[in-house]
XYZ file of C-alpha atoms in Angstrom:
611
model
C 57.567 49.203 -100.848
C 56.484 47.743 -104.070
C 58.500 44.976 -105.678
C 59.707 46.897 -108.390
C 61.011 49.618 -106.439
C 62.310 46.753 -104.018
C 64.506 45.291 -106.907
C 65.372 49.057 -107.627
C 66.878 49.559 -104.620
C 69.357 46.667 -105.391
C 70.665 49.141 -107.735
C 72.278 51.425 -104.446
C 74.458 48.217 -103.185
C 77.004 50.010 -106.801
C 76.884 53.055 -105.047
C 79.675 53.850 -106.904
C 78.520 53.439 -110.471
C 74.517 54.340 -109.415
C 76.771 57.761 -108.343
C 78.673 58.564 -111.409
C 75.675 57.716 -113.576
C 73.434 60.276 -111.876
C 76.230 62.939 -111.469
C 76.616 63.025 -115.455
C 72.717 62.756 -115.838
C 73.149 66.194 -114.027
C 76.110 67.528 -116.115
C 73.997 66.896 -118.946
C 70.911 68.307 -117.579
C 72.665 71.434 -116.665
C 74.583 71.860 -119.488
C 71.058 72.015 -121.572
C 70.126 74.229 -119.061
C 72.741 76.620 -119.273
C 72.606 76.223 -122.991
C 68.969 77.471 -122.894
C 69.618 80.206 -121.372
C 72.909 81.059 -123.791
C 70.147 81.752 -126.345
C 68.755 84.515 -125.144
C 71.484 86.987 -125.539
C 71.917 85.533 -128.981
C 68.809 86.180 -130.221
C 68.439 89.829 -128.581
C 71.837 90.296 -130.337
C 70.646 89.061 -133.666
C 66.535 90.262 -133.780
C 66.599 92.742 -130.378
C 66.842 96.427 -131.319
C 69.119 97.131 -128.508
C 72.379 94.577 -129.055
C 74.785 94.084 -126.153
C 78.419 93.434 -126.580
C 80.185 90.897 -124.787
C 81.585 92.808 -122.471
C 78.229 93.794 -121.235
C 76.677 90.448 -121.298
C 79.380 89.335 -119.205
C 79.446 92.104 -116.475
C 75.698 91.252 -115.931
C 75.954 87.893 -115.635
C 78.806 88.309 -112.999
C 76.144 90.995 -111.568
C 73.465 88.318 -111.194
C 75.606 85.919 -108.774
C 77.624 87.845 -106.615
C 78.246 85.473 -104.578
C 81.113 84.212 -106.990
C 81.376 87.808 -108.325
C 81.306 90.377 -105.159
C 83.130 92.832 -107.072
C 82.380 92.295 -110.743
C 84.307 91.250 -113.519
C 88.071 92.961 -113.698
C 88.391 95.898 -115.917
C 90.911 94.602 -117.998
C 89.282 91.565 -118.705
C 86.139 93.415 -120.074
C 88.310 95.362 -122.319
C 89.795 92.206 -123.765
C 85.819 90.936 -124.769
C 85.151 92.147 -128.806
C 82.482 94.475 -129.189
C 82.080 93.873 -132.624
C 77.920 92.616 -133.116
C 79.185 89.403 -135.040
C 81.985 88.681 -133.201
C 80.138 88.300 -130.166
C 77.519 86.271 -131.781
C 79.963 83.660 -132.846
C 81.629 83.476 -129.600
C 78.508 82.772 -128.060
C 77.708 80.204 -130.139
C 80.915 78.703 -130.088
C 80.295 78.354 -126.566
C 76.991 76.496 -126.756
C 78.737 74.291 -128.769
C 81.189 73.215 -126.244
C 78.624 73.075 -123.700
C 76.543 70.988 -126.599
C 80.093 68.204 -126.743
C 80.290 67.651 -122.735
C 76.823 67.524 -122.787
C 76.705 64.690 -125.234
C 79.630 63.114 -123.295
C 77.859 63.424 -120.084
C 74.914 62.092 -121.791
C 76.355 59.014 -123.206
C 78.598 58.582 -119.537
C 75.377 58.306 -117.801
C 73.552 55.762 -120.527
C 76.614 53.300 -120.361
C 77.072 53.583 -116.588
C 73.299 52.943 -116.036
C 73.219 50.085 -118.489
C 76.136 48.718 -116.718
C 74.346 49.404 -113.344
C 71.127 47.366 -114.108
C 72.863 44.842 -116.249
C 75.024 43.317 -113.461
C 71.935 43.766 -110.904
C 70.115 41.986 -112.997
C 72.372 39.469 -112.812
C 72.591 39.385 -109.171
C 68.790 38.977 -108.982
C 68.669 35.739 -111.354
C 71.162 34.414 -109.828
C 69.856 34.828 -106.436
C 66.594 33.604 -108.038
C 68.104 30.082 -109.195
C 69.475 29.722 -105.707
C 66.151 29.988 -104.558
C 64.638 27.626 -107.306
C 67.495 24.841 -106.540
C 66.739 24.899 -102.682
C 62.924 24.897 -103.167
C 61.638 21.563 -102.205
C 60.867 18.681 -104.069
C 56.904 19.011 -103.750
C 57.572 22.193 -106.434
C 58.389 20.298 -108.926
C 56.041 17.901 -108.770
C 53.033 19.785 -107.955
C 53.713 21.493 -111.775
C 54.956 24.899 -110.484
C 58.552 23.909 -111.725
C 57.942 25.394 -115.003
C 56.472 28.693 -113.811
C 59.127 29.232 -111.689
C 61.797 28.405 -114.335
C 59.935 31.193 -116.450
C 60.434 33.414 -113.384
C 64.270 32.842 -113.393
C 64.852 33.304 -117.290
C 61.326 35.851 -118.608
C 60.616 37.620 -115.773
C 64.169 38.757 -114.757
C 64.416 39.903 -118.728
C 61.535 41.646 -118.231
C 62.220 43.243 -115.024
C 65.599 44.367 -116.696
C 63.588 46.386 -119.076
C 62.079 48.365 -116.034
C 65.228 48.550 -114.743
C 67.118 50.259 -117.731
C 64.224 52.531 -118.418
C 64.083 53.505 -114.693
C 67.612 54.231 -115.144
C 69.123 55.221 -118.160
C 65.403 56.848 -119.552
C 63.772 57.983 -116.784
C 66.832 59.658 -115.091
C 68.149 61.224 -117.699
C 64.565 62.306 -119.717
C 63.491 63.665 -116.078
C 66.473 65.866 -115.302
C 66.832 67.302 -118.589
C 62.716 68.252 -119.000
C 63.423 69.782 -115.251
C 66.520 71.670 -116.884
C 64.821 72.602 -119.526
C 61.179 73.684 -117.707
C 63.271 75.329 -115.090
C 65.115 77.584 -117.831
C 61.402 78.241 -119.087
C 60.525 79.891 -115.486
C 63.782 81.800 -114.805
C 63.035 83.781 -118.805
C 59.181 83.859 -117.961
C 57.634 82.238 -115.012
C 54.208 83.811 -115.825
C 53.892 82.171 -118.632
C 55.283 79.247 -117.668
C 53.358 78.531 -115.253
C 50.231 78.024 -117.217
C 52.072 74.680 -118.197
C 51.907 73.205 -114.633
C 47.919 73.628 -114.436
C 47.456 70.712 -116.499
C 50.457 68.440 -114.769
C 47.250 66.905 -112.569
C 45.383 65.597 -115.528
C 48.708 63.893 -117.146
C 49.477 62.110 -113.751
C 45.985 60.364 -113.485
C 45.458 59.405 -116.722
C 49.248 57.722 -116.518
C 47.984 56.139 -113.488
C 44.386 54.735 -115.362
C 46.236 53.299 -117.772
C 49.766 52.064 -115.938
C 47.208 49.872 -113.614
C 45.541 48.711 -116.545
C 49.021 47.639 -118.258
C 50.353 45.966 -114.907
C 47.128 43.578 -114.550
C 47.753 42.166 -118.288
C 50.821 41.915 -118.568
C 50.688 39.646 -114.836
C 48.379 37.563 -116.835
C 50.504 37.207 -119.864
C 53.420 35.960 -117.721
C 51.477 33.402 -116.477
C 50.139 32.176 -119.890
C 53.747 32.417 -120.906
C 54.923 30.157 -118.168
C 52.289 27.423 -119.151
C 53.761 27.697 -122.728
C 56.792 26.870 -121.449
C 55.669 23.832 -119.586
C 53.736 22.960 -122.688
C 56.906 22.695 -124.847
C 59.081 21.217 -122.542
C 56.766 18.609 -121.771
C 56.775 17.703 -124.995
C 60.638 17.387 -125.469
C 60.487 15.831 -122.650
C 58.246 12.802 -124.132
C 59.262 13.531 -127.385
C 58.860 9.612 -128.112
C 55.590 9.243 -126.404
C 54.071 11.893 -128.613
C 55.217 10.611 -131.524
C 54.388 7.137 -131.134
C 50.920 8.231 -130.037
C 50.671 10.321 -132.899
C 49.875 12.914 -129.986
C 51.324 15.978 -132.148
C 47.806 17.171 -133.273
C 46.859 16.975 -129.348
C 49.900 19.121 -128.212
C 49.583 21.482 -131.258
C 46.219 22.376 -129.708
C 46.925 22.648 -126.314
C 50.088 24.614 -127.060
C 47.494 26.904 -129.189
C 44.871 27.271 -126.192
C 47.417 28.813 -124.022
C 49.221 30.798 -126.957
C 46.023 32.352 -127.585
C 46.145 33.512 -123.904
C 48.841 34.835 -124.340
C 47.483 36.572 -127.204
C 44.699 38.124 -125.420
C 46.356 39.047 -122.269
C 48.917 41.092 -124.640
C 46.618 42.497 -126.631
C 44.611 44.291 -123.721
C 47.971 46.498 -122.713
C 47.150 47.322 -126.689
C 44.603 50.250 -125.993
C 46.483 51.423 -123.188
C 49.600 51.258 -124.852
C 48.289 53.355 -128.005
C 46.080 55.458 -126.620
C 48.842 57.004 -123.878
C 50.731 58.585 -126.633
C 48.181 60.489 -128.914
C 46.034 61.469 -125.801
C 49.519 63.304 -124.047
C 50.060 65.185 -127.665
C 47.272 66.155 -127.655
C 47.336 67.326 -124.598
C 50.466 69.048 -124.812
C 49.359 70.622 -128.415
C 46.242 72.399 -126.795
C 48.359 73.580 -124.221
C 51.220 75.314 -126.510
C 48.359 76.849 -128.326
C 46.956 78.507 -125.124
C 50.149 79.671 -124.263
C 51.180 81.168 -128.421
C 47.588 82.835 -128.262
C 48.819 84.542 -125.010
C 51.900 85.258 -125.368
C 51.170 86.502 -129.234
C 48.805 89.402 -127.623
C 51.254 90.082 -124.796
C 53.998 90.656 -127.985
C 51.497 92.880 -129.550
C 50.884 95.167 -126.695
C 54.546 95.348 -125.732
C 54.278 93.383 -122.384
C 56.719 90.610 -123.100
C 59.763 90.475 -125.367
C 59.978 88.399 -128.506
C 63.215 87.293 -127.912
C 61.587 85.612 -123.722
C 58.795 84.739 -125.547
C 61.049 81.915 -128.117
C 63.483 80.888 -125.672
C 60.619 80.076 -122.959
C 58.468 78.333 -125.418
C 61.168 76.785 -127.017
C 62.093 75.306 -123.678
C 58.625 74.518 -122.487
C 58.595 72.433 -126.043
C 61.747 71.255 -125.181
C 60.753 69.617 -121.781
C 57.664 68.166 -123.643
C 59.805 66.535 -125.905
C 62.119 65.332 -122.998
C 58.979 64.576 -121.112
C 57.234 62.926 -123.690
C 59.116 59.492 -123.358
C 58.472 59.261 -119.610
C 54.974 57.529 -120.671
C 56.822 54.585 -122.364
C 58.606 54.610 -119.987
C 56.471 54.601 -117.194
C 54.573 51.160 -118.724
C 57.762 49.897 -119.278
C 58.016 49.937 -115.241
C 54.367 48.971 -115.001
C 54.939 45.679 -116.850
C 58.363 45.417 -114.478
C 56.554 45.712 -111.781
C 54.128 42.158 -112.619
C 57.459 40.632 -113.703
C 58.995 42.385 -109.453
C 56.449 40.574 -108.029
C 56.285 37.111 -109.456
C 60.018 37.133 -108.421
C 59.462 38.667 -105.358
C 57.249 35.592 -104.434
C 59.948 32.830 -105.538
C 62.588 34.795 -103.671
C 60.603 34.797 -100.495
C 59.350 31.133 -100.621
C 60.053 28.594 -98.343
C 62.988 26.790 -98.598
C 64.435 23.355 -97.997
C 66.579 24.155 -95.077
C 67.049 28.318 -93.666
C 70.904 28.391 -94.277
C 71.634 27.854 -90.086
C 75.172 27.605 -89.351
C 74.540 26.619 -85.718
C 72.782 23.653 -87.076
C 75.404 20.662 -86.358
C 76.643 18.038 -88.790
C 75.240 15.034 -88.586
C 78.434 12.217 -88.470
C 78.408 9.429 -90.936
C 76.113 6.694 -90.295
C 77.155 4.008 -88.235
C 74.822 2.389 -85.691
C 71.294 2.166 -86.917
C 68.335 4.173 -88.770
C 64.877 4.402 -87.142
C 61.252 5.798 -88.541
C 59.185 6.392 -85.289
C 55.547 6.972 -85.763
C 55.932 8.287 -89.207
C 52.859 9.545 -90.959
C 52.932 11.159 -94.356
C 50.687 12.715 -97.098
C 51.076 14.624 -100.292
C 49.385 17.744 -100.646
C 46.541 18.677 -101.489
C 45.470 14.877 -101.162
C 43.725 13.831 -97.247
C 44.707 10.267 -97.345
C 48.076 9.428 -96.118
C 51.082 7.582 -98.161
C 52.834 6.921 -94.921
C 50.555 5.706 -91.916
C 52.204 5.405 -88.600
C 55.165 3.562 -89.242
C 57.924 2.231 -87.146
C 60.904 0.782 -87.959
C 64.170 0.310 -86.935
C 67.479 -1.110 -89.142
C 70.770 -1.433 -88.301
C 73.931 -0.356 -89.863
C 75.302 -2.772 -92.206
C 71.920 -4.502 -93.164
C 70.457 -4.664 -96.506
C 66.651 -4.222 -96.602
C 64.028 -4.844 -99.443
C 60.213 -3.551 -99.602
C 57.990 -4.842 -101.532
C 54.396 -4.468 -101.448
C 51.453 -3.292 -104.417
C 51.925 -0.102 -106.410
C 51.208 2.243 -104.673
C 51.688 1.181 -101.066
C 54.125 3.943 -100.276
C 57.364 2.148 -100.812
C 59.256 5.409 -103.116
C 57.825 7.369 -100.436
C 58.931 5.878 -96.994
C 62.050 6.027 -98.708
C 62.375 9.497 -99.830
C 61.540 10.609 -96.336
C 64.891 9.202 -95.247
C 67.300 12.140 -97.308
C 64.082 14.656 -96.554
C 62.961 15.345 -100.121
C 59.831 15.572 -97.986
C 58.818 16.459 -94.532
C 57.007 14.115 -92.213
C 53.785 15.275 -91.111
C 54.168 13.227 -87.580
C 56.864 10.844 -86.065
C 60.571 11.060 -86.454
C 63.123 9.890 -88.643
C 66.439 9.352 -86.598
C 69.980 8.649 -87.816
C 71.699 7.495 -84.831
C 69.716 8.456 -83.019
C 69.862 12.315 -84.186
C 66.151 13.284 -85.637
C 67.187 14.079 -89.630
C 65.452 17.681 -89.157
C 67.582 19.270 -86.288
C 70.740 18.150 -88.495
C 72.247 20.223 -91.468
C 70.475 19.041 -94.440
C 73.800 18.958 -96.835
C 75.327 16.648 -94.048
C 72.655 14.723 -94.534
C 72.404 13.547 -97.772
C 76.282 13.769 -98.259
C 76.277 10.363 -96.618
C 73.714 9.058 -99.222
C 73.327 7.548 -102.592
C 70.432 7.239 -104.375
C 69.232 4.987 -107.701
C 65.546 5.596 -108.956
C 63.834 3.941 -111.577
C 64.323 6.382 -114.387
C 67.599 8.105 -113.924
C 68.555 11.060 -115.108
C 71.219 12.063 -116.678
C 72.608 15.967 -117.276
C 74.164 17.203 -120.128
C 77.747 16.365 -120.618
C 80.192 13.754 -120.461
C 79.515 9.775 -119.376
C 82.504 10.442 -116.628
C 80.489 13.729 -115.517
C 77.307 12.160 -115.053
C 78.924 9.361 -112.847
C 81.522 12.414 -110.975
C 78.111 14.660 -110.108
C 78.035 14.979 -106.691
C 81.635 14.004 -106.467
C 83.438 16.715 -107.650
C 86.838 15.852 -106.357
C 86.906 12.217 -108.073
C 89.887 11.247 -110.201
C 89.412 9.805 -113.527
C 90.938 6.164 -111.944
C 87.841 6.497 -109.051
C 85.440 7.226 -112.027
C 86.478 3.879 -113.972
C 86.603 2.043 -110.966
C 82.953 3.084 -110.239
C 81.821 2.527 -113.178
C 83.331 -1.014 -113.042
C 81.597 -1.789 -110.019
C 78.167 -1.205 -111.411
C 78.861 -3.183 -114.617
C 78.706 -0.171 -116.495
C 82.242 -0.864 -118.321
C 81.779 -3.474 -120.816
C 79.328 -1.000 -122.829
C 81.566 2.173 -122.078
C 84.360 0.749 -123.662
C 82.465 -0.060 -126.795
C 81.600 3.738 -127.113
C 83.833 6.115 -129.488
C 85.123 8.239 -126.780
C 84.396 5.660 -123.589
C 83.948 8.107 -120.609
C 84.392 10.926 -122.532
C 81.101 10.326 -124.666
C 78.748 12.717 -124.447
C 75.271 11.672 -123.283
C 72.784 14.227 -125.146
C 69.695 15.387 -123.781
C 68.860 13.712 -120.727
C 70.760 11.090 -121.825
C 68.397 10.217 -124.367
C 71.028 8.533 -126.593
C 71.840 5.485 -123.984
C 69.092 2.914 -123.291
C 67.112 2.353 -120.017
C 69.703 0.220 -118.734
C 72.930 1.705 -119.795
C 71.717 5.001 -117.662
C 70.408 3.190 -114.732
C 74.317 1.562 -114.609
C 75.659 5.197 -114.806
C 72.572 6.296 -112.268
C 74.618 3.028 -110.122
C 78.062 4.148 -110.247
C 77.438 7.662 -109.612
C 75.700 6.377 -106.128
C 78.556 4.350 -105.579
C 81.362 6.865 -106.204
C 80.119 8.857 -103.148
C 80.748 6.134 -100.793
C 77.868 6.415 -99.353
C 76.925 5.475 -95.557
C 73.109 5.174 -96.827
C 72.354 3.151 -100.374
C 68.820 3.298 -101.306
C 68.105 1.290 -104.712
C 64.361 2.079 -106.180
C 63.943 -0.194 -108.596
C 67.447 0.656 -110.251
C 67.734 -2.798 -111.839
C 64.593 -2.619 -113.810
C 65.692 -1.725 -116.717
C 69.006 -4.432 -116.718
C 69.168 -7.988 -118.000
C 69.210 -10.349 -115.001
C 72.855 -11.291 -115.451
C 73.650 -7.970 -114.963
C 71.554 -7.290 -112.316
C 72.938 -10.846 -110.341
C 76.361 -8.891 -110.721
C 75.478 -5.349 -109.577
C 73.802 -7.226 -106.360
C 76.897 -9.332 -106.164
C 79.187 -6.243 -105.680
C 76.407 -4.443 -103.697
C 76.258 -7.134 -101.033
C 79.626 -6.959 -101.444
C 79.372 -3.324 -99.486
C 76.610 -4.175 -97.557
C 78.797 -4.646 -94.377
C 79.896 -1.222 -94.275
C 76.831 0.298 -95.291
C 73.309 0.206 -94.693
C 71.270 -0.693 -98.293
C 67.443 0.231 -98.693
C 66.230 -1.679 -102.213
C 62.767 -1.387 -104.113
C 62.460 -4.447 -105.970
C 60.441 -6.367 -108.121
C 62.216 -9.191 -109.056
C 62.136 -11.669 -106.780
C 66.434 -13.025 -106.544
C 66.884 -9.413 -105.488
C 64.174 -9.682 -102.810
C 65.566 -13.003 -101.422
C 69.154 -11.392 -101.181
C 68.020 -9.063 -98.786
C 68.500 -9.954 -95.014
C 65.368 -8.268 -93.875
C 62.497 -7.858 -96.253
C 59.982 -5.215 -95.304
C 56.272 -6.157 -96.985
C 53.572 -2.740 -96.917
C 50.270 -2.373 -98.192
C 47.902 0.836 -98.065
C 50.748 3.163 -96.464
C 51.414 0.740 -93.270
C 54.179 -2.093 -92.409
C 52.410 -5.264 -92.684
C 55.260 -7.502 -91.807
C 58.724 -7.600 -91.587
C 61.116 -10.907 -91.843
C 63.014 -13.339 -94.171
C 61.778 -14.807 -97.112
C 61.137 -17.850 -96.017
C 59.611 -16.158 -92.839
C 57.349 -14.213 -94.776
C 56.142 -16.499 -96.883
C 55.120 -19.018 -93.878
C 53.028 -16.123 -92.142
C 52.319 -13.236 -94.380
C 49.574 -13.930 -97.172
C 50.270 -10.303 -98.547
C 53.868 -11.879 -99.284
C 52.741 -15.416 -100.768
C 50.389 -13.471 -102.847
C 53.483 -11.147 -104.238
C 55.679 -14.073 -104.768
C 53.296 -15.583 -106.971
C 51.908 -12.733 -108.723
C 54.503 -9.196 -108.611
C 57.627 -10.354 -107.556
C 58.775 -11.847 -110.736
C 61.781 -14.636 -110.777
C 64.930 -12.959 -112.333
C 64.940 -13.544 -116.689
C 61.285 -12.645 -116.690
């Protein structure tokens, strides 16, 4: 099954509403039918030389389905029918024109149900989309697909949605009423009808030729569309960058190298696009002229009536016309179906965790957290981050690691919550290995502080309460206090309650590594890891948040990236790596007795606190 019509078949799970808006896509399509067909007794009444009354009519269309009619039409209901020419003329017309209002009604039923229908599947699909995106892992993001997929979630769902509501509300309702309508041209004259079908072969492949044609560009222009949007939110991103830099000529062109991508991948659906239209007319006009030539010399010679001969072409030109759309509509599914399967292939990536019940919780740290044989490398690089390391620390104990940029420090640690996957060796927690536990178990029990923290639209107290949903207002403060983030909170307008802007790009460096600080403390967590999140803080400040930190260390293990070096020295183990591998592990004093790698630090990286 192809994506798109695997995304189509979502629409079944309404069966309900997919029902009802097919059933009056029917009652319409009928009703034109039946309408059809009500014109040929009005004509023959009007321009046939031998005019039937009512009556008549009636008794042989009762005569023509006896099924519902074994015995005919009652006497005295014939003799009620006006005879009168005119009489029956407007009668019949009158009646089209009822059929004409449910019609209509039918018609517009089955447009709102089906844009109802695809609407809230539509929904359903982006939603199930972002719950793909968020559980994705963290090697997406950073290996510059996060953009691409984000343009799958919001473009590619509006595009699909397009398909969708032309598959449904078009497609449905054009088809049934050009098979009313061609069927209506067969029952008054199937000879002549038939001449139509001949060319239905040629139509179909040269929608084909050009629906390929339209699917391969407009895959192309998705993905040109995607980079612009990792263009421009790059640049938001580093808004500051670019502008010190005076970088805004640079990103103007870049932005313009993939726009013009863009520009070409759109413009070759162009031909196809134009060309469909004009070439079916055309089409369709040689073929009406066959069958007026035709039907003009079967007039002349007697052979068919005049009145067949309007009503069938009229409803061969009718179908056309209903037909006719079918080709936008058909590359409106075309360019659904490159938008079906670039979400197809985010909803069937791999995942963080498969969503395993029968995985157990893992209980809250206590005892001690070990890295056996733990080897590590980011893809698509061959050289490790992580080389064979083994280490064991136990609860309560706050560890630093230092060692040169670049030594694997931010990695080794961002193995432990599983934001990636060991290649070899074992992470245990208690001696339960991290990957045969529940993953939200997991990093329930931790808190984490990077260097750069970020912060989410919304509130001061919502930044600090993410991840802690259930916190009261007094446990927000109270965090807050702990990570000395108070004494600038109060000085703001609205305290907590002031909101943070874009990535909380109106607080410094240091204010949002203090909220970054109190929203790992509110969780209570079993597991504090601390990358650098002091960096940005005045040494005062960062004497106090280690003050309160050690403060906790006793009833919960502490993993800290550090640079300066009183942070380093307040550690009771200090773990020194260089090139991916544990070079030593000890005290300060320790380490600086037997481990040149650490002398050379002290003196040169690990700076004393003010500096």
């Amino acid at each position: 099954m192809s994506p798109f019509w695997h995304f189509a078949s979502r629409l079944l799970t309404r069966r309900a509403l997919a029902g009802t808006a097919l059933a009056m896509a029917l009652l319409s399509a009928v009703n034109l039918g039946v309408g059809l067909l009500g014109l040929v007794p009005v004509l023959g009444n009007i321009l046939g030389s031998d005019p039937k009354t009512l009556a008549q009519l009636a008794a042989d269309a009762a005569a023509k389905v006896p099924v519902l009619f074994p015995r005919g039409l009652p006497g005295p209901l014939l003799d009620q029918l006006p005879t009168d020419r005119f009489k029956t003329v407007l009668i019949m017309v009158l009646g089209l024109g009822a059929l004409t209002v449910v019609g209509a009604l039918a018609n517009f039923m089955h447009v709102y149900c089906s844009l109802t229908l695809t609407t809230r599947t539509i929904a359903d699909i982006r939603r199930a989309a972002f719950i793909r995106l968020v559980h994705l892992p963290l090697g997406v993001a950073v290996s510059g697909k996060g953009a691409d997929f984000t343009s799958r979630v919001l473009h590619d769902t509006t595009v699909l949605s397009r398909g969708l509501q032309a598959l449904t509300s078009k497609a449905v309702g054009q088809a049934t009423r050009g098979v009313a309508a061609l069927s209506t041209a067969f029952i008054v004259n199937w000879r002549l009808s038939l001449i139509t079908l001949l060319v239905a072969p040629l139509l179909a492949l040269i929608i084909r030729k050009l629906g390929k044609r339209i699917r391969r560009a407009s895959r192309g222009a998705m993905k040109s569309q995607a980079k612009l949007l990792e263009d421009a939110g790059e640049v938001l991103r580093g808004f500051r960058v670019v502008k010190v830099f005076t970088g805004e000529r640079a990103e103007v062109g870049r932005f313009s190298a993939h726009n013009r991508q863009v520009l070409g991948e759109t413009l070759r659906m162009r031909t196809a696009q134009a060309i469909a239209s004009p070439l079916l007319e055309t089409i369709t006009i040689f073929v009406l002229g066959g069958l007026a030539l035709i039907a003009a010399k079967a007039i002349i010679e007697n052979e068919l009536p005049a009145t067949e001969f309007l009503v069938a072409l009229g409803s061969l030109a009718l179908a056309g016309a209903s037909l006719k759309p079918l080709t936008t509509v058909l590359q409106d599914m075309q360019v659904a179906e490159a938008a079906a399967t670039r979400l197809r292939e985010l909803l069937t990536a791999r995942v963080e965790e498969p969503r395993d019940r029968r995985l157990p919780r893992l209980p809250r740290h206590a005892r001690s957290v070990e890295f056996q044989s733990v080897t590590f490398a980011y893809a698509p690089q061959d050289q490790p981050a992580i080389l064979d390391i083994s280490l064991t620390i136990p609860f309560g104990q706050t560890v630093a690691f230092v060692g040169p940029n670049g030594c694997g420090k931010t990695t080794l640690l961002s193995l432990l919550p599983l934001l990636y996957t060991p290649a070899s060796g074992r992470i245990l927690i208690d001696g339960a290995d991290i990957t045969t536990v529940r993953l939200r178990s997991l990093r329930r029990q931790m808190g984490v502080v990077t260097q750069e923290p970020f912060l989410f639209r919304g509130t001061i107290a919502s930044n600090i309460a993410y991840g802690s949903p259930d916190a009261t207002p007094q446990q927000i403060e109270q965090a807050a206090r702990r990570a000395h983030a108070l004494d600038f909170i109060d000085r703001l307008p609205k305290g907590l309650l002031t909101d943070v802007g874009d990535a909380g790009l109106t607080l410094s460096g240091g204010q949002r590594q203090r909220i970054a600080i109190a929203r790992a403390l509110l969780r209570d967590p079993a597991i504090l890891i601390m990358d650098e999140a002091t960096s940005m803080i005045d040494s005062e400040s960062e004497a106090q948040i280690a003050t309160a930190v050690q403060e906790m260390s006793g009833s919960r293990t502490v993993l800290i990236v550090a640079h300066r070096l009183t942070t380093v020295m307040s550690a009771q183990r200090i773990v020194v790596m260089d090139r991916g591998r544990v070079v030593d592990v000890g005290a300060h004093a320790q380490l600086l007795d037997r481990c040149p790698l650490y002398r050379d630090l002290t003196r040169r990286q690990l700076a004393p606190a003010g500096v």
